[in-house]
């Protein structure tokens, strides 16, 4: 029961996992600007590597951001189009959730995780999590606060004592947000799928995880205001 996961919150990336969350194939283009050109060939390549035909997919999982409007929209439209064409559900997962899950195995139970990614304009997207790590169960995370968008200084002012920083945003502002060596800096689309599978296992049959995008700020381009008519 293969699942396709894709993300365009930063670089275009995709993965195929089975229903246990095991990665069958994963690819990343490294392209952070021209997502529309990169994504379709990337999906073809990752499906071919996994040996999975599109018609065998049981679901699509897509990263919902937070991210700038243009790149994020490409992934969401592609995922929804695939789901509609194949007649399978499309589930949304925040890319911050995926980064937190990737960091959980190296954290202790109850550890505070702060995921920080680049929001441009000298700001960062952020969310706080609590790691849930127990014997005999797969690591998971609980959202404590966020997501939000702020300056690095504002995020640092919330308190970092005992907090494990995760994500590429910390590496951009190490003086304010000291990164922890070895923590994930890029979204693994397979982790998006694992988050979705865990939530679906709890939610039961028929649950669809919402795919509304997390922009967290207004787009850079806005339509011009209508000219006022003279009376």
C-alpha atoms as one frame of an Amber mdcrd trajectory, in Angstrom:
protein
   0.000   0.000   0.000   2.452   2.673  -1.152   2.029   6.350  -0.276   3.549
   9.249  -2.221   4.724  12.266  -0.223   5.885  15.555  -1.712   7.031  18.892
  -0.380   7.759  22.294  -1.912   8.118  24.358   1.262  11.838  24.729   0.458
  13.464  22.524  -2.187  11.168  20.307  -4.252  11.328  16.799  -2.808   9.342
  13.565  -2.918   9.333  10.102  -1.360   7.450   6.835  -1.591   6.820   4.894
   1.629   4.901   1.725   2.424   2.047   1.588   4.924   4.490   1.003   7.806
   6.379   4.216   6.980   9.398   2.446   5.509  11.071   4.529   2.803  11.019
   2.893  -0.623  12.612   5.814  -2.463  13.320   9.495  -1.909  14.493  12.306
  -4.186  15.210  16.029  -3.868  15.873  18.451  -6.697  17.699  21.035  -4.611
  15.620  23.547  -6.576  14.128  26.192  -4.273  12.753  28.547  -6.938  11.494
  26.741 -10.052   9.299  24.187  -8.302   6.858  23.859 -11.198   9.590  22.753
 -13.597  11.285  20.436 -11.105   8.398  18.620  -9.450   6.882  16.479 -12.222
  10.198  14.905 -13.351  11.039  14.395  -9.679   7.803  12.480  -9.048   8.387
  10.305 -12.110  11.919   9.525 -10.910  10.974   8.643  -7.332   8.124   6.373
  -8.440  10.434   4.624 -10.915  13.096   4.149  -8.236  10.512   2.670  -5.866
   9.144   0.422  -8.616   5.647   1.748  -7.989   3.103   2.676 -10.657   0.930
   5.707  -9.952  -2.177   3.541 -10.108  -0.875   1.511  -7.144  -0.721   4.535
  -4.826  -3.194   4.550  -1.943  -2.730   8.177  -0.826  -0.776  11.365  -1.421
   0.715  13.388   1.439   1.737  16.989   0.814   3.644  19.507   2.890   1.424
  22.451   3.824   4.224  24.779   4.825   4.692  27.299   6.220   6.371  28.670
   3.130   6.077  31.465   0.563   2.948  31.417  -1.590   4.357  30.480  -5.000
   6.419  27.413  -4.128   3.899  26.016  -1.671   1.044  26.377  -4.134   2.866
  24.213  -6.713   3.049  21.260  -4.346  -0.533  21.590  -3.150  -1.988  21.860
  -6.648   0.091  18.899  -7.844  -0.969  16.733  -4.904  -4.646  17.587  -5.261
  -4.531  16.957  -9.014  -2.929  13.546  -8.478  -5.478  12.628  -5.838  -8.367
  13.628  -8.067  -6.978  11.785 -11.099  -6.261   8.595  -9.153  -9.302   8.709
  -6.887  -7.226   8.567  -3.689  -7.159  10.806  -0.594  -4.741  13.704  -0.229
  -3.482  14.508   3.273  -1.696  17.642   4.448   1.095  17.813   7.041   3.098
  20.843   8.165   6.747  20.692   7.152   7.591  21.868  10.686   5.884  18.745
  12.058   8.036  16.576   9.797  11.251  18.241  10.979  10.206  17.793  14.606
   9.491  14.102  14.057  12.894  13.636  12.415  14.574  15.104  15.520  12.541
  13.105  18.058  14.589   9.854  17.984  17.692  11.719  19.228  15.769  13.533
  21.977  14.752  12.334  25.420  11.118  11.827  26.377   9.509  15.180  27.123
  12.323  17.173  25.514  11.439  20.617  24.171  12.003  20.998  20.427  11.944
  24.321  18.592  11.742  23.975  14.810  12.882  27.047  12.875  12.921  27.500
   9.091  13.740  30.398   6.779  10.838  32.783   6.156  13.019  35.283   4.235
  12.817  39.038   4.966  15.110  38.331   7.967  12.333  36.345   9.650  11.790
  32.691  10.544   8.867  30.308  10.728   8.760  28.458  14.028   6.829  25.959
  16.143   7.501  24.324  19.517   7.040  20.621  20.212   7.407  18.076  22.989
   9.129  14.802  22.115   7.307  11.600  23.044   9.836   8.774  23.235   8.946
   5.466  24.876  10.196   1.903  24.842   8.507  -0.249  22.235   6.775   2.637
  20.446   7.816   4.835  17.545   8.928   8.347  18.572   6.354  11.088  18.058
   5.886  14.774  18.843   3.160  16.968  20.315   2.654  20.585  19.238   3.117
  22.966  22.182   2.970  26.368  20.468   2.841  27.824  16.966   3.293  27.801
  14.100   4.206  31.434  13.725   6.499  33.848  11.904   8.796  36.284  13.742
  12.255  37.786  13.767  14.995  35.501  15.114  15.423  37.881  18.050  11.741
  37.614  18.959  11.882  33.818  18.852  15.039  33.776  20.974  13.384  36.081
  23.511  10.753  33.417  24.259  13.462  31.412  26.050  15.850  28.763  24.779
  17.106  27.146  27.994  16.897  23.391  27.617  15.405  23.715  24.132  16.719
  21.639  21.223  16.746  23.763  18.040  15.948  22.032  14.767  15.813  23.169
  11.144  17.621  25.406   8.651  16.480  28.647  10.261  18.741  28.072  13.245
  21.795  27.681  11.013  21.030  31.048   9.391  21.077  32.913  12.722  23.453
  30.917  14.960  24.206  33.865  17.255  20.547  34.119  18.240  19.354  30.562
  17.612  22.276  28.198  18.270  21.683  24.995  16.291  22.306  21.544  17.736
  24.813  19.581  15.617  23.316  16.539  13.959  19.703  17.705  13.984  17.850
  17.650  10.641  18.047  20.812   8.554  15.857  19.837   5.593  12.413  18.284
   5.344  12.457  14.588   4.472   9.177  13.992   2.604   9.135  10.469   4.041
   8.671  12.080   7.466   5.610  13.918   6.141   4.174  10.511   5.258   5.075
   9.061   8.672   3.327  11.916  10.485   0.242  11.395   8.314   0.213   7.616
   8.834   0.458   8.041  12.611  -2.423  10.530  12.685  -4.561   8.381  10.415
  -3.961   5.349  12.642  -5.375   7.293  15.594  -8.174   9.014  13.679  -9.625
   5.906  12.104 -11.088   5.143   8.664 -12.338   8.026   6.572 -10.158  10.679
   8.204  -8.640  13.161   5.752  -5.935  15.500   7.034  -6.606  19.072   5.825
  -4.465  20.482   3.039  -5.021  24.187   3.682  -1.686  25.987   3.180   0.179
  27.695   6.008   1.348  30.985   4.516   1.397  32.879   7.868   1.806  36.200
   6.082   0.297  38.022   3.131   1.797  37.300  -0.325   4.362  39.728  -1.718
   2.254  40.375  -4.821  -1.213  41.796  -4.241  -3.719  43.042  -6.824  -3.829
  46.833  -7.203  -6.693  48.630  -5.568  -9.521  49.581  -7.888  -9.366  53.184
  -9.057 -11.934  55.456  -7.459 -14.526  56.808  -9.833 -14.998  60.561  -9.937
 -18.528  61.712  -9.244
